[in-house]
CSV table of C-alpha atoms and ligand atoms in Angstrom, one decimal:
chain,number,residue,atom,x,y,z
H,298,MET,CA,-89.6,-53.0,8.4
H,299,ILE,CA,-90.1,-50.6,11.3
H,300,ALA,CA,-93.8,-51.5,11.6
H,301,GLU,CA,-92.8,-55.2,11.7
H,302,PHE,CA,-90.3,-54.5,14.5
H,303,MET,CA,-93.0,-52.7,16.5
H,304,ASN,CA,-95.4,-55.6,16.0
H,305,GLU,CA,-92.9,-58.2,17.0
H,306,HIS,CA,-91.8,-56.3,20.2
H,307,LYS,CA,-95.2,-54.9,21.1
H,308,ASN,CA,-95.5,-56.9,24.4
H,309,GLU,CA,-92.0,-56.1,25.5
H,310,ILE,CA,-92.5,-52.4,24.8
H,311,LEU,CA,-95.7,-52.3,26.8
H,312,GLN,CA,-94.0,-54.3,29.5
H,313,THR,CA,-91.3,-51.6,29.7
H,314,TYR,CA,-94.1,-49.0,30.2
H,315,ALA,CA,-95.7,-51.2,32.9
H,316,ASP,CA,-92.4,-51.6,34.7
H,317,LEU,CA,-91.6,-47.8,34.7
H,318,HIS,CA,-95.2,-47.0,35.7
H,319,LYS,CA,-94.6,-49.0,38.9
H,320,ILE,CA,-91.5,-47.0,40.0
H,321,PRO,CA,-92.6,-43.3,39.8
H,322,GLU,CA,-90.0,-41.0,41.3
H,323,TRP,CA,-89.7,-37.3,41.9
H,324,GLY,CA,-87.4,-35.0,39.9
H,325,PHE,CA,-83.6,-35.6,40.5
H,326,GLU,CA,-84.5,-38.7,42.5
H,327,GLU,CA,-85.3,-41.0,39.5
H,328,PHE,CA,-82.7,-43.6,40.6
H,329,LYS,CA,-84.6,-46.7,39.9
H,330,THR,CA,-86.0,-45.4,36.7
H,331,SER,CA,-82.6,-44.3,35.4
H,332,ALA,CA,-81.0,-47.6,36.4
H,333,TYR,CA,-83.7,-49.6,34.7
H,334,LEU,CA,-83.4,-47.7,31.5
H,335,GLN,CA,-79.6,-47.8,31.4
H,336,GLU,CA,-79.5,-51.5,32.1
H,337,LYS,CA,-82.0,-52.3,29.2
H,338,LEU,CA,-80.1,-50.0,26.8
H,339,LYS,CA,-76.8,-51.5,27.6
H,340,ALA,CA,-78.2,-55.0,27.2
H,341,HIS,CA,-79.0,-54.0,23.6
H,342,GLY,CA,-75.3,-52.9,23.1
H,343,ILE,CA,-76.2,-49.2,23.2
H,344,THR,CA,-73.5,-46.8,24.7
H,345,VAL,CA,-74.8,-45.1,27.8
H,346,THR,CA,-73.1,-42.1,29.4
H,347,LYS,CA,-74.1,-40.8,32.8
H,348,CYS,CA,-74.5,-36.9,32.9
H,349,THR,CA,-76.0,-36.2,36.3
H,350,GLU,CA,-77.0,-38.3,39.2
H,351,THR,CA,-80.1,-39.6,37.3
H,352,GLY,CA,-79.8,-38.1,33.9
H,353,PHE,CA,-77.9,-39.8,31.1
H,354,ILE,CA,-77.5,-40.0,27.3
H,355,ALA,CA,-77.5,-43.1,25.1
H,356,GLU,CA,-76.1,-43.1,21.6
H,357,VAL,CA,-76.4,-45.2,18.5
H,358,GLU,CA,-73.7,-44.4,16.0
H,359,GLY,CA,-73.5,-44.8,12.2
H,360,THR,CA,-70.5,-45.7,10.2
H,361,GLU,CA,-70.4,-42.5,8.1
H,362,THR,CA,-70.0,-38.9,9.3
H,363,GLY,CA,-73.1,-36.9,9.7
H,364,PRO,CA,-75.4,-34.9,12.1
H,365,CYS,CA,-76.1,-35.6,15.7
H,366,ILE,CA,-79.9,-36.0,16.1
H,367,GLY,CA,-81.3,-36.0,19.6
H,368,LEU,CA,-84.4,-37.4,21.2
H,369,ARG,CA,-85.3,-36.0,24.6
H,370,ALA,CA,-87.4,-38.0,27.1
H,371,ASP,CA,-88.4,-36.7,30.5
H,372,ILE,CA,-88.4,-39.5,33.1
H,373,ASP,CA,-89.9,-38.0,36.3
H,374,ALA,CA,-93.2,-38.4,38.1
H,375,LEU,CA,-95.3,-36.0,40.2
H,376,PRO,CA,-95.8,-35.8,44.0
H,377,PHE,CA,-99.3,-36.0,45.5
H,378,THR,CA,-100.7,-36.4,49.0
H,379,ASN,CA,-102.6,-39.6,49.7
H,380,ASP,CA,-105.6,-40.1,52.0
H,381,LYS,CA,-103.2,-40.7,55.0
H,382,GLY,CA,-101.6,-37.3,54.4
H,383,GLU,CA,-98.4,-38.9,53.1
H,384,THR,CA,-96.5,-37.8,50.0
H,385,CYS,CA,-96.7,-40.3,47.2
H,386,TYR,CA,-95.5,-40.2,43.6
H,387,ILE,CA,-97.6,-40.9,40.5
H,388,HIS,CA,-96.8,-40.9,36.8
H,389,ALA,CA,-99.7,-38.5,36.1
H,390,CYS,CA,-98.1,-36.8,33.1
H,391,GLY,CA,-97.1,-39.8,31.1
H,392,HIS,CA,-93.3,-39.4,31.3
H,393,ASP,CA,-93.1,-43.1,31.8
H,394,SER,CA,-94.5,-43.5,28.3
H,395,HIS,CA,-92.0,-40.9,26.9
H,396,ALA,CA,-89.1,-42.8,28.5
H,397,THR,CA,-90.5,-46.1,27.0
H,398,MET,CA,-90.8,-44.6,23.6
H,399,ALA,CA,-87.3,-43.1,23.6
H,400,MET,CA,-85.7,-46.3,24.9
H,401,TRP,CA,-87.4,-48.4,22.3
H,402,THR,CA,-86.7,-45.9,19.5
H,403,LEU,CA,-82.9,-46.3,20.2
H,404,ILE,CA,-83.2,-50.1,20.4
H,405,ALA,CA,-85.1,-50.2,17.0
H,406,LEU,CA,-82.6,-47.9,15.4
H,407,LYS,CA,-79.8,-50.1,16.6
H,408,GLU,CA,-81.3,-53.5,15.8
H,409,LEU,CA,-82.6,-52.4,12.4
H,410,LYS,CA,-79.2,-50.6,11.6
H,411,LEU,CA,-81.1,-47.4,10.6
H,412,VAL,CA,-78.3,-45.0,11.7
H,413,LYS,CA,-76.0,-44.6,8.7
H,414,HIS,CA,-74.7,-41.0,8.8
H,415,GLY,CA,-73.9,-39.4,12.1
H,416,LYS,CA,-75.6,-40.6,15.3
H,417,VAL,CA,-78.8,-40.5,17.3
H,418,ARG,CA,-78.6,-39.5,20.9
H,419,GLY,CA,-81.3,-40.2,23.5
H,420,ILE,CA,-81.4,-37.6,26.3
H,421,PHE,CA,-83.0,-39.1,29.3
H,422,GLN,CA,-83.7,-36.1,31.4
H,423,PRO,CA,-84.7,-35.8,35.1
H,424,ALA,CA,-86.9,-33.2,36.7
H,425,GLU,CA,-89.0,-31.8,33.9
H,426,GLU,CA,-91.7,-31.1,36.3
H,427,LYS,CA,-89.4,-29.0,38.4
H,428,LEU,CA,-88.6,-27.1,35.2
H,429,THR,CA,-84.9,-27.3,36.0
H,430,GLY,CA,-84.0,-30.8,34.6
H,431,ALA,CA,-83.2,-29.6,31.1
H,432,LEU,CA,-80.8,-27.0,32.5
H,433,SER,CA,-79.0,-29.6,34.6
H,434,MET,CA,-78.5,-31.8,31.5
H,435,ILE,CA,-77.3,-28.8,29.4
H,436,LYS,CA,-74.8,-27.9,32.1
H,437,ALA,CA,-73.6,-31.5,32.2
H,438,GLY,CA,-72.9,-31.3,28.4
H,439,ALA,CA,-75.7,-33.6,27.3
H,440,ALA,CA,-76.6,-31.3,24.4
H,441,LYS,CA,-73.0,-30.8,23.2
H,442,GLY,CA,-72.7,-31.3,19.4
H,443,LEU,CA,-76.4,-31.7,18.8
H,444,ASP,CA,-77.7,-30.5,15.5
H,445,GLU,CA,-81.4,-31.4,16.0
H,446,LEU,CA,-83.6,-32.3,18.9
H,447,TYR,CA,-87.0,-33.9,19.1
H,448,GLY,CA,-89.4,-34.1,22.0
H,449,VAL,CA,-92.6,-36.0,22.6
H,450,HIS,CA,-95.6,-35.7,24.9
H,451,ILE,CA,-98.9,-37.6,25.1
H,452,ARG,CA,-101.8,-35.3,24.8
H,453,PRO,CA,-105.0,-34.9,26.8
H,454,ILE,CA,-108.3,-36.1,25.2
H,455,GLN,CA,-109.4,-32.5,24.7
H,456,GLU,CA,-106.5,-31.8,22.4
H,457,LEU,CA,-106.0,-35.0,20.3
H,458,ARG,CA,-107.6,-38.4,20.1
H,459,SER,CA,-105.8,-41.8,20.0
H,460,GLY,CA,-104.5,-42.5,16.5
H,461,GLN,CA,-103.9,-38.8,15.8
H,462,ALA,CA,-100.7,-36.8,16.2
H,463,ALA,CA,-99.3,-33.3,15.4
H,464,PRO,CA,-95.7,-32.4,14.5
H,465,ALA,CA,-95.4,-29.4,16.8
H,466,LEU,CA,-96.7,-28.5,20.2
H,467,TRP,CA,-96.4,-24.7,20.6
H,468,HIS,CA,-95.8,-24.3,24.4
H,469,GLY,CA,-96.0,-20.7,25.7
H,470,GLY,CA,-93.2,-19.2,27.8
H,471,SER,CA,-93.8,-18.4,31.4
H,472,THR,CA,-92.0,-16.2,33.9
H,473,MET,CA,-92.7,-16.0,37.7
H,474,ALA,CA,-91.6,-12.6,39.1
H,475,GLU,CA,-91.9,-10.4,42.2
H,476,VAL,CA,-92.3,-6.7,42.4
H,477,VAL,CA,-90.8,-5.2,45.6
H,478,VAL,CA,-92.2,-1.7,46.3
H,479,HIS,CA,-90.0,0.3,48.7
H,480,GLY,CA,-91.6,3.2,50.5
H,481,HIS,CA,-90.8,5.0,53.8
H,482,PRO,CA,-92.2,4.3,57.2
H,483,ALA,CA,-94.1,6.9,59.2
H,484,HIS,CA,-96.7,7.2,61.9
H,485,GLY,CA,-100.3,6.7,60.7
H,486,ALA,CA,-101.1,10.2,61.9
H,487,ARG,CA,-98.4,11.8,59.8
H,488,PRO,CA,-98.6,10.0,56.5
H,489,HIS,CA,-97.0,13.0,54.7
H,490,LEU,CA,-93.7,12.1,56.3
H,491,GLY,CA,-93.6,8.7,54.8
H,492,ALA,CA,-94.2,6.9,51.5
H,493,ASN,CA,-96.9,4.3,51.7
H,494,ALA,CA,-95.8,1.1,49.9
H,495,ILE,CA,-99.4,-0.1,49.7
H,496,ASP,CA,-100.3,3.0,47.7
H,497,GLY,CA,-97.3,2.3,45.5
H,498,ALA,CA,-98.3,-1.3,45.1
H,499,ALA,CA,-101.9,-0.3,44.2
H,500,LEU,CA,-100.6,1.9,41.5
H,501,VAL,CA,-98.2,-0.8,40.3
H,502,ILE,CA,-101.2,-3.2,39.9
H,503,LEU,CA,-103.1,-0.7,37.9
H,504,ALA,CA,-100.1,0.0,35.7
H,505,ILE,CA,-99.5,-3.7,35.1
H,506,ASN,CA,-103.2,-4.1,34.2
H,507,SER,CA,-102.9,-1.2,31.8
H,508,ILE,CA,-100.1,-2.8,29.7
H,509,TRP,CA,-101.1,-3.7,26.1
H,510,LEU,CA,-99.3,-5.9,23.6
H,511,ASN,CA,-100.4,-7.0,20.2
H,512,PRO,CA,-103.7,-8.8,20.9
H,513,ALA,CA,-103.1,-11.1,17.9
H,514,GLU,CA,-100.6,-13.0,20.0
H,515,PRO,CA,-101.4,-14.7,23.3
H,516,TRP,CA,-99.9,-13.1,26.4
H,517,SER,CA,-100.9,-12.2,30.0
H,518,ALA,CA,-99.5,-10.6,33.1
H,519,LYS,CA,-101.3,-11.1,36.3
H,520,VAL,CA,-100.7,-10.1,39.9
H,521,THR,CA,-101.3,-13.3,41.9
H,522,ARG,CA,-100.2,-12.5,45.4
H,523,MET,CA,-99.6,-9.4,47.6
H,524,HIS,CA,-98.0,-8.9,51.0
H,525,SER,CA,-97.6,-5.7,53.0
H,526,GLY,CA,-98.2,-4.2,56.4
H,527,GLY,CA,-96.8,-5.1,59.7
H,528,ALA,CA,-98.0,-6.0,63.2
H,529,ILE,CA,-99.7,-2.7,63.9
H,530,VAL,CA,-102.3,-0.8,61.9
H,531,ASN,CA,-101.2,2.8,62.6
H,532,LEU,CA,-98.0,2.5,60.7
H,533,ILE,CA,-97.4,3.6,57.1
H,534,PRO,CA,-95.8,0.4,55.6
H,535,ASP,CA,-92.5,0.8,53.9
H,536,LYS,CA,-92.5,-2.4,51.8
H,537,ALA,CA,-95.0,-4.3,49.7
H,538,VAL,CA,-94.3,-7.4,47.7
H,539,LEU,CA,-96.4,-8.5,44.7
H,540,SER,CA,-96.1,-11.9,42.8
H,541,LEU,CA,-96.6,-12.0,39.1
H,542,ASP,CA,-97.5,-14.8,36.7
H,543,ILE,CA,-96.4,-13.8,33.2
H,544,ARG,CA,-97.1,-15.7,30.0
H,545,ALA,CA,-96.2,-15.1,26.4
H,546,ALA,CA,-96.5,-17.1,23.2
H,547,SER,CA,-93.0,-16.3,22.0
H,548,ASN,CA,-89.7,-15.4,23.6
H,549,ALA,CA,-89.6,-12.0,21.8
H,550,LEU,CA,-93.1,-11.2,23.2
H,551,MET,CA,-92.0,-12.2,26.7
H,552,GLU,CA,-89.0,-9.8,26.4
H,553,GLU,CA,-91.3,-7.0,25.3
H,554,LEU,CA,-93.7,-7.7,28.1
H,555,LEU,CA,-91.0,-7.7,30.8
H,556,ASN,CA,-89.6,-4.4,29.5
H,557,LYS,CA,-93.1,-2.8,29.6
H,558,ILE,CA,-93.6,-4.2,33.2
H,559,LYS,CA,-90.3,-2.6,34.3
H,560,ILE,CA,-91.3,0.8,32.8
H,561,ALA,CA,-94.8,0.6,34.2
H,562,ILE,CA,-93.9,-0.4,37.8
H,563,THR,CA,-91.1,2.2,38.0
H,564,GLY,CA,-93.4,5.1,36.9
H,565,ALA,CA,-96.4,3.9,39.0
H,566,ALA,CA,-94.4,3.5,42.2
H,567,SER,CA,-92.8,6.9,41.9
H,568,ALA,CA,-96.2,8.5,41.7
H,569,ALA,CA,-96.6,7.4,45.3
H,570,GLY,CA,-93.1,8.5,46.3
H,571,CYS,CA,-91.9,4.8,46.2
H,572,THR,CA,-89.5,2.8,44.1
H,573,ALA,CA,-90.1,-0.6,42.6
H,574,GLU,CA,-87.8,-3.4,41.5
H,575,LEU,CA,-88.7,-6.4,39.4
H,576,ILE,CA,-87.1,-9.7,40.5
H,577,ILE,CA,-87.3,-12.4,37.9
H,578,GLY,CA,-87.9,-15.9,39.4
H,579,ASP,CA,-88.4,-19.3,37.6
H,580,SER,CA,-89.0,-19.0,33.9
H,581,VAL,CA,-89.5,-21.4,31.0
H,582,PRO,CA,-88.9,-20.3,27.4
H,583,ALA,CA,-91.6,-20.6,24.7
H,584,ALA,CA,-91.3,-23.1,21.8
H,585,ASP,CA,-89.1,-22.0,18.9
H,586,TYR,CA,-89.2,-24.8,16.3
H,587,ASP,CA,-87.5,-25.4,13.0
H,588,GLN,CA,-89.7,-26.1,9.9
H,589,SER,CA,-87.5,-28.8,8.5
H,590,ALA,CA,-87.6,-30.7,11.8
H,591,ILE,CA,-91.4,-30.2,12.0
H,592,ASP,CA,-91.7,-31.5,8.4
H,593,ALA,CA,-89.6,-34.7,9.3
H,594,LEU,CA,-92.1,-35.4,12.1
H,595,ALA,CA,-95.1,-34.7,9.8
H,596,VAL,CA,-93.9,-37.2,7.2
H,597,ALA,CA,-93.3,-39.8,9.9
H,598,ILE,CA,-96.8,-39.2,11.3
H,599,ALA,CA,-98.5,-39.5,7.9
H,600,THR,CA,-96.5,-42.7,7.2
H,601,VAL,CA,-97.5,-44.4,10.5
H,602,LEU,CA,-101.0,-43.0,11.2
H,603,GLY,CA,-102.1,-42.0,7.7
H,604,LYS,CA,-102.4,-38.5,6.3
H,605,GLU,CA,-105.9,-38.0,7.7
H,606,ASN,CA,-104.5,-38.4,11.2
H,607,LEU,CA,-101.7,-35.9,10.8
H,608,LEU,CA,-103.1,-32.8,12.6
H,609,LYS,CA,-102.0,-29.2,12.5
H,610,PRO,CA,-99.5,-27.9,15.1
H,611,ILE,CA,-101.2,-27.4,18.5
H,612,ILE,CA,-101.0,-24.2,20.5
H,613,THR,CA,-101.1,-25.1,24.2
H,614,PRO,CA,-101.0,-22.9,27.3
H,615,GLY,CA,-98.7,-25.4,29.1
H,616,SER,CA,-95.0,-25.2,29.2
H,617,ASP,CA,-92.1,-27.7,28.9
H,618,ASP,CA,-88.4,-27.1,29.8
H,619,PHE,CA,-87.5,-28.9,26.5
H,620,HIS,CA,-87.1,-25.3,25.1
H,621,GLN,CA,-84.1,-24.6,27.3
H,622,TYR,CA,-82.0,-26.7,24.8
H,623,LYS,CA,-82.9,-24.2,22.0
H,624,VAL,CA,-82.2,-21.2,24.3
H,625,ALA,CA,-78.8,-22.7,25.1
H,626,ASP,CA,-78.0,-23.2,21.4
H,627,SER,CA,-79.8,-20.9,19.0
H,628,LYS,CA,-78.6,-23.0,16.0
H,629,LEU,CA,-80.3,-26.2,17.3
H,630,ARG,CA,-83.2,-27.3,15.2
H,631,THR,CA,-86.1,-28.6,17.2
H,632,ALA,CA,-89.6,-30.1,16.8
H,633,PHE,CA,-92.0,-31.8,19.3
H,634,LEU,CA,-94.4,-34.7,18.7
H,635,ALA,CA,-97.8,-34.2,20.2
H,636,LEU,CA,-99.2,-37.7,20.5
H,637,GLY,CA,-102.9,-38.4,20.8
H,638,SER,CA,-103.6,-40.8,23.7
H,639,ASP,CA,-107.0,-40.0,25.1
H,640,ALA,CA,-105.4,-39.0,28.4
H,641,LYS,CA,-108.2,-38.1,30.9
H,642,PRO,CA,-109.4,-36.5,33.0
H,643,GLY,CA,-106.3,-34.4,32.4
H,644,LEU,CA,-102.5,-34.4,32.7
H,645,HIS,CA,-101.3,-33.9,36.3
H,646,ASP,CA,-104.5,-35.4,37.7
H,647,PRO,CA,-103.5,-38.3,40.1
H,648,HIS,CA,-106.2,-40.4,38.3
H,649,MET,CA,-104.9,-39.7,34.8
H,650,SER,CA,-105.1,-42.6,32.5
H,651,PHE,CA,-104.5,-42.9,28.8
H,652,ASN,CA,-104.6,-45.5,26.0
H,653,THR,CA,-101.2,-47.1,26.5
H,654,GLU,CA,-101.5,-48.8,23.0
H,655,VAL,CA,-100.4,-45.5,21.5
H,656,ILE,CA,-96.9,-46.1,22.8
H,657,ILE,CA,-96.4,-48.5,19.8
H,658,PRO,CA,-97.3,-46.0,17.0
H,659,GLY,CA,-95.6,-43.2,19.0
H,660,THR,CA,-92.3,-45.2,19.0
H,661,ASN,CA,-92.8,-46.0,15.3
H,662,ILE,CA,-93.2,-42.3,14.4
H,663,LEU,CA,-90.0,-41.4,16.3
H,664,VAL,CA,-88.0,-44.2,14.7
H,665,GLU,CA,-89.3,-43.1,11.2
H,666,ALA,CA,-88.5,-39.4,11.9
H,667,LEU,CA,-85.0,-40.0,13.4
H,668,ALA,CA,-84.0,-42.6,10.8
H,669,SER,CA,-84.9,-40.1,8.0
H,670,ARG,CA,-82.3,-37.7,9.4
H,671,VAL,CA,-79.4,-40.1,9.6
H,672,LYS,CA,-80.0,-42.4,6.6
Y,181,ZN,ZN1,-95.4,-33.7,31.2
C-alpha cells in the first residue's frame, strides 16, 4: 500500500524537491521554504503550528490514545561566495531532500490513514547548519510530549551507495572552547617580575597534548589557534588565548575529556606562575540512540530496500544538532536514518549532487517506520 502510494506520487514528490532546491535559504531565514512546506501540508488537511519565525510542527493524529512519534527535518541551506564575491546560498547538504521526505511522509500517513494510536509530529527545523536551530525549536516547545524522534540525512558516496541505508548514524560530539592564560606584565629586561602568559600557554599546549583517554573510543583535543603579545617586543605578555577543537564519540567521554582539560591547563599554567580558565563555546552533543527505535528503522529499511541493503550503523566524524532533543529530554527515544544517495564530491561542497531518486524509497522507509509505531 505504501509502495503504491510512493509510485503514484513519485513525480509530485520529486517536484517538491525541485521546488525547494530552487529556494535555498540560510539558517533562521528560511521564509520561502517554510511557507512552501506549510502551504502544501495544510492543503492536505494536516495541522500546522508555527513555533519560531521559520520553524514549525505539523501533526497527523490517530483516533486512539498512544505515543507521540516525531520526525525531524532540517530545512536550511549553506552560504557560499560566488565568482563575483557575493554571498549566495546553495542546498549543498541535501536538507531540501530531508524536508521533502518529511513532508511527504506526513501526507502519506494522513492519506493512507496509517496513524491509529497517538500521533505523528513533523518537526521542520531551521538553522541546523548554525547548530542552534534544534535549541530554538526545543525552546519554542516543539518537542513537548514527544516519546520518540527520528532523523534522516542523505549520505556521501564514500559512506553508502544509492539503494542502501543504515538505521543509525553515530555522530560524534564536538565542543569549541578557549583557554585564557593570565600572567603578569613586566619589562623584557626584568622577566622575573612578571609571569609570561606565552610560557604558560606553551605549557598548557603540552599538557593538553599529554591527555589520554581510552584509545578504544574516538576522541581528540587540538589547539587550533593562539593569540598573545602586544605592539612591542620587549614586554612580557600578560595574556594568551588558545582556541580548542574538542571531539568525543559519546557525551560521557566528552565530559571526561573536558574535566581532564581543566585539570591539565590549571596545573600547566601555574608552573609558569599563570592562571588559566576554560571558556566553553559552541557545542553539539554526540548521538545517543535507543535500540527499539533503531530496530524500527532497520525493519523498515529491510522491507523497502531488501535485507541485503540494510547496512550496519555508521560511525561518522560529523555532527548534527538533532541530538539536542535527546539532551533536552533524556527519556526521548531516538534513531537516525542514514540514506545512501551517492552524494558527491561531498556534503557541504557547492557542487554537491546526489541521486534524487532515493527520495522515494527514503520517504517510503520513514512512512513504514513511523506507521509501525502508531498502528
Ligand atoms: Zn546536513
